[in-house]
N, CA and C atoms as an extended XYZ file, in Angstrom:
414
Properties=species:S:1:pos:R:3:atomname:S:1:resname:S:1:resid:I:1 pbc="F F F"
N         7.783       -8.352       -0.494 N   UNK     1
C         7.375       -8.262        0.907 CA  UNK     1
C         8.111       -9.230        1.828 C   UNK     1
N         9.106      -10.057        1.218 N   UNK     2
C         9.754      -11.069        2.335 CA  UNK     2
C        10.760      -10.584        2.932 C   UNK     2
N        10.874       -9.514        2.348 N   UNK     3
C        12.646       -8.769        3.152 CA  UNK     3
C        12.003       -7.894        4.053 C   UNK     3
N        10.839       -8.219        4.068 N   UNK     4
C        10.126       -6.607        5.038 CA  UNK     4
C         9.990       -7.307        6.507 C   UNK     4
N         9.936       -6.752        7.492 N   UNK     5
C         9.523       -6.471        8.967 CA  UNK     5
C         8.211       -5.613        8.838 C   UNK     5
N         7.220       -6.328        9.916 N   UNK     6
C         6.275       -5.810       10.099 CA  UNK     6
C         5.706       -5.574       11.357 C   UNK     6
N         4.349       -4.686       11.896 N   UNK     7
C         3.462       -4.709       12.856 CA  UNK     7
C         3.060       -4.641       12.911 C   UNK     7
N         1.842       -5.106       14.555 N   UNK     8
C         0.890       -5.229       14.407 CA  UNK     8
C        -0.076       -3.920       13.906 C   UNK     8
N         0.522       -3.042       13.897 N   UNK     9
C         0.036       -1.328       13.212 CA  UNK     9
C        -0.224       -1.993       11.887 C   UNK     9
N         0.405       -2.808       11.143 N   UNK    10
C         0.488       -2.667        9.731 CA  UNK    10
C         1.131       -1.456        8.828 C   UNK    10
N         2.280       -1.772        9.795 N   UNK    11
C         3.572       -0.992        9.161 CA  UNK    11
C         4.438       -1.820        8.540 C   UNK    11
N         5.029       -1.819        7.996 N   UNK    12
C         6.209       -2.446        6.834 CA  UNK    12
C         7.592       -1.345        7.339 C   UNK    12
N         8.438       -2.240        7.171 N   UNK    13
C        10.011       -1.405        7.312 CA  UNK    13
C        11.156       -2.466        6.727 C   UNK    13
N        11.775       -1.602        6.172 N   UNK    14
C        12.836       -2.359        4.824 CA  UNK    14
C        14.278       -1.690        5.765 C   UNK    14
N        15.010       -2.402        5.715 N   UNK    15
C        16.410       -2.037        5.791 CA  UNK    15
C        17.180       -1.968        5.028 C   UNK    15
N        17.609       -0.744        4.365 N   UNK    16
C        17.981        0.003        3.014 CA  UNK    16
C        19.608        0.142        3.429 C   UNK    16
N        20.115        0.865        2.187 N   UNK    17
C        21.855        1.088        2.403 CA  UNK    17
C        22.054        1.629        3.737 C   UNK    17
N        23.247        1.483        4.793 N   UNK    18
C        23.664        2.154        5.615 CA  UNK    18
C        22.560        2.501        6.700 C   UNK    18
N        22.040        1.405        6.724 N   UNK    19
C        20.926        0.678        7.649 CA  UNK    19
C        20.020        1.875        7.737 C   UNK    19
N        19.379        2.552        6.857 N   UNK    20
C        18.406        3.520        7.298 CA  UNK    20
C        17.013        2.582        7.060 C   UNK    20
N        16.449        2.509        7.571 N   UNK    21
C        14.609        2.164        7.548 CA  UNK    21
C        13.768        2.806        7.214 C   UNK    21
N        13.240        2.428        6.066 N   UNK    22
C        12.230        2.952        5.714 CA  UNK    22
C        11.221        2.375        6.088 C   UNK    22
N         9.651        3.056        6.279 N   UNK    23
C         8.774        3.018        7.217 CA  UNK    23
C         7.623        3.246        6.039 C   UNK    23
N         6.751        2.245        5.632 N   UNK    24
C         5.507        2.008        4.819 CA  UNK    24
C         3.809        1.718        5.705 C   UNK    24
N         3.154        1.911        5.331 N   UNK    25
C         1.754        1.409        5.242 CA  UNK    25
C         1.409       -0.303        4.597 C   UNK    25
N         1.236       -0.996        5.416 N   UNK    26
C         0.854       -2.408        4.502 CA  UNK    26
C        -0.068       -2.207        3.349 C   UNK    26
N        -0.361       -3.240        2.295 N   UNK    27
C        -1.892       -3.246        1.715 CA  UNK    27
C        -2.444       -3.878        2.443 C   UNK    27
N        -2.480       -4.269        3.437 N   UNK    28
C        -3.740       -4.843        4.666 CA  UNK    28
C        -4.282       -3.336        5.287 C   UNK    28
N        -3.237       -3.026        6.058 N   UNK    29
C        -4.002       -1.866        6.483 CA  UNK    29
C        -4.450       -0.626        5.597 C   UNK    29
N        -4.108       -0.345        4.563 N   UNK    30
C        -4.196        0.637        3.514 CA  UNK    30
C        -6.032        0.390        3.409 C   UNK    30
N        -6.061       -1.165        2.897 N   UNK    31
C        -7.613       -1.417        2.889 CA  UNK    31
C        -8.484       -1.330        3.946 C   UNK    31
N        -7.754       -1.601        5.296 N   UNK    32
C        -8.701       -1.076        6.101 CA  UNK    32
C        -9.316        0.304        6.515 C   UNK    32
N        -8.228        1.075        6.460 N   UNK    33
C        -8.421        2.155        6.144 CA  UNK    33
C        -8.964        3.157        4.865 C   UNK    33
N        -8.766        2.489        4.140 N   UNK    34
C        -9.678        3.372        2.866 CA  UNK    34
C        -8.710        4.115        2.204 C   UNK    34
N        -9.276        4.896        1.582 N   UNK    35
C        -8.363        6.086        1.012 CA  UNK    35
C        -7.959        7.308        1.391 C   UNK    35
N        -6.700        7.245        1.607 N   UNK    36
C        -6.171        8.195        1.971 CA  UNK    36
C        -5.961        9.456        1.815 C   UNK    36
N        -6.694       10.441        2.361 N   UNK    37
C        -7.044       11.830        1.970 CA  UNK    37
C        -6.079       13.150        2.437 C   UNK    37
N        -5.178       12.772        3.673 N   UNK    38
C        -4.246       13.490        3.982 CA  UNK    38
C        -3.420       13.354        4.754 C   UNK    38
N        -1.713       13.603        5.039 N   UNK    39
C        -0.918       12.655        5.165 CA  UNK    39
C        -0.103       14.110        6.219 C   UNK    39
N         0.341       13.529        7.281 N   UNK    40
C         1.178       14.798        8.085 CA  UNK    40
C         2.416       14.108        9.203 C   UNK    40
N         3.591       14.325        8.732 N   UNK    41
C         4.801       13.513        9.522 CA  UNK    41
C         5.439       14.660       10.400 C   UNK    41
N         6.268       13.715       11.230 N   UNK    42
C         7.306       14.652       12.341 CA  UNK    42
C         8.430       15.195       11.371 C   UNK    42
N         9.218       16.318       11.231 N   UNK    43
C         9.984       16.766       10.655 CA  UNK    43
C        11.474       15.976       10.762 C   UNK    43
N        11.858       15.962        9.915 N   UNK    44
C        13.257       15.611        9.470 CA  UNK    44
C        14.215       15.960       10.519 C   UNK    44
N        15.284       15.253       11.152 N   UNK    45
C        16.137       15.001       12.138 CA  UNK    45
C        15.427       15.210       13.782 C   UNK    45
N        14.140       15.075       13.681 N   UNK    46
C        13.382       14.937       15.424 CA  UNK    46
C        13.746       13.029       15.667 C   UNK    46
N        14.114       13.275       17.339 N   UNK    47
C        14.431       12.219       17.698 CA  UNK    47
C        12.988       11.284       18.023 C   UNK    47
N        12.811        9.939       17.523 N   UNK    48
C        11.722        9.419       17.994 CA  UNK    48
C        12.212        7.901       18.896 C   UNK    48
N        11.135        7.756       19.867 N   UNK    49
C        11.801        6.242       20.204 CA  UNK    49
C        10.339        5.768       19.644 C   UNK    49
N        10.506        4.287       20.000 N   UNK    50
C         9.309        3.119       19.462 CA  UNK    50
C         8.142        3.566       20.224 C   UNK    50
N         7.125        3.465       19.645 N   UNK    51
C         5.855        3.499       20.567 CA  UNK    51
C         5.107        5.083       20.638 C   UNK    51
N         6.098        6.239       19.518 N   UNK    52
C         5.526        7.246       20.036 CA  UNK    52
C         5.259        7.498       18.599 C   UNK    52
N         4.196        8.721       18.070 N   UNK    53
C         3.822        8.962       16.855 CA  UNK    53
C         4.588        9.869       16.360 C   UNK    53
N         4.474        8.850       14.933 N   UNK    54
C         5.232        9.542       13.732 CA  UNK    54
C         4.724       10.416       13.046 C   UNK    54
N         3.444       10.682       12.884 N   UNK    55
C         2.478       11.689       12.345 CA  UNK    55
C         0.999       10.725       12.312 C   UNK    55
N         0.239       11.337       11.578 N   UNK    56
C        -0.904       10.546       11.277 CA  UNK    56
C        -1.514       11.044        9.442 C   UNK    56
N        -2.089       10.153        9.251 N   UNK    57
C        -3.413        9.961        8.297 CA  UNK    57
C        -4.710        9.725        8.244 C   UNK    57
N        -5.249       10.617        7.632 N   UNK    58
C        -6.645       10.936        7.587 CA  UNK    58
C        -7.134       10.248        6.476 C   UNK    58
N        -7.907        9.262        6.941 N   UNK    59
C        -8.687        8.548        6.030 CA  UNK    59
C        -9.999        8.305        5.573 C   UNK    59
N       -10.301        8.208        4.259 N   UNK    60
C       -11.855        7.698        4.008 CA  UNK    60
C       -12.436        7.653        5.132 C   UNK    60
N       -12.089        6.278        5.671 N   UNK    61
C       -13.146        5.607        7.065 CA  UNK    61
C       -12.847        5.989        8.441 C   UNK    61
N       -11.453        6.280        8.615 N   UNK    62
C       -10.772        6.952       10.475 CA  UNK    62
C        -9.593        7.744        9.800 C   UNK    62
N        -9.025        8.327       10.723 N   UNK    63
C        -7.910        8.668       10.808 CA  UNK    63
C        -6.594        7.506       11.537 C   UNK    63
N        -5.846        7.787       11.078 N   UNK    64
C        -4.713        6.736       11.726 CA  UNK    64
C        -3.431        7.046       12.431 C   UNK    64
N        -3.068        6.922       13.298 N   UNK    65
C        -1.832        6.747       13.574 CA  UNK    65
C        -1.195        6.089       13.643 C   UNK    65
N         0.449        6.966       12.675 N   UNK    66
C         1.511        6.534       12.683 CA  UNK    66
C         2.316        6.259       13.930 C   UNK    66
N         2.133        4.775       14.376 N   UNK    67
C         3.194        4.772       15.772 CA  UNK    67
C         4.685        3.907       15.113 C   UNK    67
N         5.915        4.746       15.794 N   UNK    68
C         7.102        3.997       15.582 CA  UNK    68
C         7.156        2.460       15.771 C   UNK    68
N         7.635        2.443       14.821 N   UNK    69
C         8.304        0.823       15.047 CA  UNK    69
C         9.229        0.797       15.794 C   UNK    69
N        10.660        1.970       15.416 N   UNK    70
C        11.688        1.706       15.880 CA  UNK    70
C        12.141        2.840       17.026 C   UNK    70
N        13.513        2.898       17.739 N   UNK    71
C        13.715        3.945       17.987 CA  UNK    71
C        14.712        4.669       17.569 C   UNK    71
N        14.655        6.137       16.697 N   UNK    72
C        15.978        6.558       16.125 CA  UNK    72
C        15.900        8.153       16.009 C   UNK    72
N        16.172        8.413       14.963 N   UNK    73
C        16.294        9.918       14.237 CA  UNK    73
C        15.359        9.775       13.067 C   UNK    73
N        14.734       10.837       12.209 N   UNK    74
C        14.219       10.810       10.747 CA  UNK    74
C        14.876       11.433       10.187 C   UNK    74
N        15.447       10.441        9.233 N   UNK    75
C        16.316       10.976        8.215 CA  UNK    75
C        15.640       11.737        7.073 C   UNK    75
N        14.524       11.695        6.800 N   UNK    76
C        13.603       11.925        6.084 CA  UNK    76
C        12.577       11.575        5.679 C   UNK    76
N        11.208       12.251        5.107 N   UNK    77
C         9.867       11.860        4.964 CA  UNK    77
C         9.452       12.263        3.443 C   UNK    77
N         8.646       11.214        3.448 N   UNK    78
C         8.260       11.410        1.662 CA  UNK    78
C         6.801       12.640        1.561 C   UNK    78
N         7.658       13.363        0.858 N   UNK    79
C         6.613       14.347        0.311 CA  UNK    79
C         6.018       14.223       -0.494 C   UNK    79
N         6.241       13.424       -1.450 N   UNK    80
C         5.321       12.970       -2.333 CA  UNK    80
C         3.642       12.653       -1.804 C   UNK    80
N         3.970       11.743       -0.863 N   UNK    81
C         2.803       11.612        0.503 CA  UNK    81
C         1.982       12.818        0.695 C   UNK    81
N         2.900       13.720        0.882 N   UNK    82
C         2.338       14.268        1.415 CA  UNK    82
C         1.118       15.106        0.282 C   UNK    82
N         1.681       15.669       -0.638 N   UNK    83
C         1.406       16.380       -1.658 CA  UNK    83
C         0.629       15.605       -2.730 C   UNK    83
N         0.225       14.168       -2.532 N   UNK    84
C        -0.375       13.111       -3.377 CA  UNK    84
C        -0.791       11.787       -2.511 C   UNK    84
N        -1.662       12.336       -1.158 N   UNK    85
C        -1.739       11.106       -0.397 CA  UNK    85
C        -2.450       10.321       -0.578 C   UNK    85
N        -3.221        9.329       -1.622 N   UNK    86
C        -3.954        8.439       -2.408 CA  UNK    86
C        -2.541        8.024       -2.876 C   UNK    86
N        -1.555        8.288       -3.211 N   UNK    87
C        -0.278        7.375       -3.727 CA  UNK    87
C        -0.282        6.053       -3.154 C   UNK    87
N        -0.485        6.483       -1.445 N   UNK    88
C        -0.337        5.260       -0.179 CA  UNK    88
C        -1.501        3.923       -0.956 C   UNK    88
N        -2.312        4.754       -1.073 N   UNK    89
C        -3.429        3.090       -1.527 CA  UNK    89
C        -3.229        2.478       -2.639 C   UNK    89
N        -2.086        3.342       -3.932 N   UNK    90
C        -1.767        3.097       -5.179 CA  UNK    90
C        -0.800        1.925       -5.207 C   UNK    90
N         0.580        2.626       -4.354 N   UNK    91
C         1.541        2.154       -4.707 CA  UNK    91
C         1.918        1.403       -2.637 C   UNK    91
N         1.129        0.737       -2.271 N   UNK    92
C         1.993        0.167       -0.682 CA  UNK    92
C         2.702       -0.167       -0.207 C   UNK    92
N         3.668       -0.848       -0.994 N   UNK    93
C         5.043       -1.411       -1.319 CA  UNK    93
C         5.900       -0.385       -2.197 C   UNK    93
N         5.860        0.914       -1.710 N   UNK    94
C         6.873        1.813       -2.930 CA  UNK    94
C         7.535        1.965       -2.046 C   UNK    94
N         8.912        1.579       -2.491 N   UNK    95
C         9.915        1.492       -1.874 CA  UNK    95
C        10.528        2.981       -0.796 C   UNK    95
N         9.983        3.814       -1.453 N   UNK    96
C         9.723        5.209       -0.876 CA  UNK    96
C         9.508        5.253        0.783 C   UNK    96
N         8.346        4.396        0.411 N   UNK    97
C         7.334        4.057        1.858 CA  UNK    97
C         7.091        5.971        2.292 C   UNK    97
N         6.931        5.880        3.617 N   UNK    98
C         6.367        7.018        4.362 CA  UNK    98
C         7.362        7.973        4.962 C   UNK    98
N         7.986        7.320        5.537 N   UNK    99
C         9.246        8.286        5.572 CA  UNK    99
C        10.451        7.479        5.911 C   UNK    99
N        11.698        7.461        6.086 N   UNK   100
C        12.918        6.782        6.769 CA  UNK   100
C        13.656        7.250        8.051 C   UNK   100
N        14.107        6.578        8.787 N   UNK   101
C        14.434        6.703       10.088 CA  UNK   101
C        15.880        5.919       10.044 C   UNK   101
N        16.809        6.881       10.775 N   UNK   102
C        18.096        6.112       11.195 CA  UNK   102
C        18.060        5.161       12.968 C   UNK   102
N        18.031        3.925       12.444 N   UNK   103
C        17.982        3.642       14.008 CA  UNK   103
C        19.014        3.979       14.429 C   UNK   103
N        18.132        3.967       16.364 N   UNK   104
C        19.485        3.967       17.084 CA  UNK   104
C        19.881        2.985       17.948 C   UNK   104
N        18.631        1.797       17.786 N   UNK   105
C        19.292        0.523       17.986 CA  UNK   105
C        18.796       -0.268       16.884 C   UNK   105
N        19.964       -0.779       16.416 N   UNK   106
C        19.490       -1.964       15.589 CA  UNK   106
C        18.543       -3.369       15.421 C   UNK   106
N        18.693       -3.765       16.976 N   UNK   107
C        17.943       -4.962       17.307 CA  UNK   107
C        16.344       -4.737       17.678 C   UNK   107
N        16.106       -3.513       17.513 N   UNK   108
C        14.778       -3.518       17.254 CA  UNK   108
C        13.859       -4.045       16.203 C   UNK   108
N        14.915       -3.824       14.826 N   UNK   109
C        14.365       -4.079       13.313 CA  UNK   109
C        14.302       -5.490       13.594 C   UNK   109
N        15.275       -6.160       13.885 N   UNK   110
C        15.374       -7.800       13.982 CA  UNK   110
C        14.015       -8.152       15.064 C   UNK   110
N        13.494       -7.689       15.791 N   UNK   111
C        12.435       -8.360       16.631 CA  UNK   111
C        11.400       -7.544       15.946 C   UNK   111
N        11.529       -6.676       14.893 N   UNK   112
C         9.484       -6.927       14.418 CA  UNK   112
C         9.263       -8.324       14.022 C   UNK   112
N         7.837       -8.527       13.333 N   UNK   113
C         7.584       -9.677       12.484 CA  UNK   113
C         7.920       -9.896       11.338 C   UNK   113
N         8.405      -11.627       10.909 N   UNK   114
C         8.550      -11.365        9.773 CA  UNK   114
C         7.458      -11.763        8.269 C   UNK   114
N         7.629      -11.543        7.169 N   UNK   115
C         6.529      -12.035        6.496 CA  UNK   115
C         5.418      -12.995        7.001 C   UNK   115
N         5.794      -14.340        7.306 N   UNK   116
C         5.197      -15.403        7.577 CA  UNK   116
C         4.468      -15.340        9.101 C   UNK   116
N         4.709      -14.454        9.668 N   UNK   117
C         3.780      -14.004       10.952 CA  UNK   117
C         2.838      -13.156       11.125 C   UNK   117
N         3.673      -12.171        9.899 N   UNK   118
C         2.696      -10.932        9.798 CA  UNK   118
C         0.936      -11.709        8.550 C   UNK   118
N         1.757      -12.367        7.941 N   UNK   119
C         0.678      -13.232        6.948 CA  UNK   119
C        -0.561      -13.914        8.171 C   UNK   119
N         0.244      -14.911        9.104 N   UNK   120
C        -0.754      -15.049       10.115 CA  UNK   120
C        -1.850      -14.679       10.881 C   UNK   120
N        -1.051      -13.420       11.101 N   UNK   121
C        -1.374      -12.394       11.790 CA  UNK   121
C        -2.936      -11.937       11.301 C   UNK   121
N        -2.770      -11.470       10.148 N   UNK   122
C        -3.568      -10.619        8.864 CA  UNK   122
C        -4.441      -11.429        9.010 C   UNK   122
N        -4.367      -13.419        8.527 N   UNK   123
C        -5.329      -13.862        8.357 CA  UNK   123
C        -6.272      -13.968        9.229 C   UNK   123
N        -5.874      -14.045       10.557 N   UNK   124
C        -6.534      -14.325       12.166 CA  UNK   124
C        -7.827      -12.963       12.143 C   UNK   124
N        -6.956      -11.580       11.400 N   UNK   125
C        -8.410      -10.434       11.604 CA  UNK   125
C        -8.820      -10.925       10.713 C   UNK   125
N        -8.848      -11.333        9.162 N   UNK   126
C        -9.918      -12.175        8.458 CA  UNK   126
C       -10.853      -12.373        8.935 C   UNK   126
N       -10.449      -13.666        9.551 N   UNK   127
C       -11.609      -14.258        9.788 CA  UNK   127
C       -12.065      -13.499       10.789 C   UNK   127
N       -11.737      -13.064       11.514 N   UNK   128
C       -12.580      -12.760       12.821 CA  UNK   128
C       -13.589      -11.240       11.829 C   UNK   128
N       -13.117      -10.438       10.899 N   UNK   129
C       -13.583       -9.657       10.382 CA  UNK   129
C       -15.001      -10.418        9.859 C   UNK   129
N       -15.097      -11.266        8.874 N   UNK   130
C       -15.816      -12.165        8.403 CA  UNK   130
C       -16.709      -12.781        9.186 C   UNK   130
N       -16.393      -13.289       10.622 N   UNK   131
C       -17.530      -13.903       11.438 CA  UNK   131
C       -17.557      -13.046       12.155 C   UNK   131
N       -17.290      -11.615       12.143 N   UNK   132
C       -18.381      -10.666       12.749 CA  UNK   132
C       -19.363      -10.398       11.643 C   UNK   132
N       -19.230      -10.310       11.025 N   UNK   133
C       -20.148       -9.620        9.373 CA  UNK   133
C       -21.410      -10.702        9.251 C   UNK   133
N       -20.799      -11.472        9.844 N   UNK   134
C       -22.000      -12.495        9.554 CA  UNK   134
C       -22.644      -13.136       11.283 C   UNK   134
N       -22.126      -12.831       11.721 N   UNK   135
C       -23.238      -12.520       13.229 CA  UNK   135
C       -24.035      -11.282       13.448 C   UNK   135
N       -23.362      -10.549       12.493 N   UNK   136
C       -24.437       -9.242       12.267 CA  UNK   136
C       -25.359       -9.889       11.208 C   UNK   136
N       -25.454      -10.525       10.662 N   UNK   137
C       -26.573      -11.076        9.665 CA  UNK   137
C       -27.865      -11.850        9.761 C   UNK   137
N       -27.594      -12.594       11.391 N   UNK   138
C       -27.804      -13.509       11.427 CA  UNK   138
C       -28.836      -13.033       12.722 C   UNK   138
């Protein structure tokens, strides 16, 4: 997970050969979300920029959307996902991830977060997850 870029979505993105990005689910958000019951992406070579959805997932507890990290092309999407979407809560870090995208600017990947922010990040809903749970108790 240290070579990864992240967001606040709790997306993960790896920069693979010939700079394509691949595009994952964290195990932070995987758990918040639950288990994943069905999985539906934008088709292969649609242009996306940052900020707009990549598909979504239907989960145990909500449904989710996939919003871009980056802005590019999809080079391709894992079907496996699609056809076995409980994989996502199995395997979160499979190098596979969700689908891959060719950017079309590079300096986007360089300004997500990196490990040690996204770790921050995570811990800050912790707690705040935790001292809600327990002001409901109380």
């Amino acid at each position: 997970p240290y070579a990864l870029r992240y967001t606040e979505d709790h997306l993960w993105v790896y920069e693979g050969e010939a700079g394509i990005l691949t595009v994952g689910l964290t195990e932070f958000g995987q758990h918040q979300l639950g288990e994943v019951l069905f999985a539906s992406f934008v088709k292969p070579g649609a242009e996306v920029s940052k900020g707009i959805s990549l598909g979504w997932l239907d989960t145990y507890r909500k449904p989710f959307d996939i919003i871009s990290p980056i802005s590019g092309m999809i080079a391709s999407v894992e079907t496996s996902v699609q056809k076995r979407p409980s994989d996502v809560n199995k395997f979160p870090y499979h190098q596979n991830g969700l689908m891959r995208i060719e950017p079309s600017d590079p300096h986007e990947f360089q300004a997500l977060m990196p490990f040690s922010d996204y770790m921050n990040y995570t811990r800050d809903l912790e707690r705040y997850e935790i001292w809600s749970q327990e002001l409901r108790l109380t």
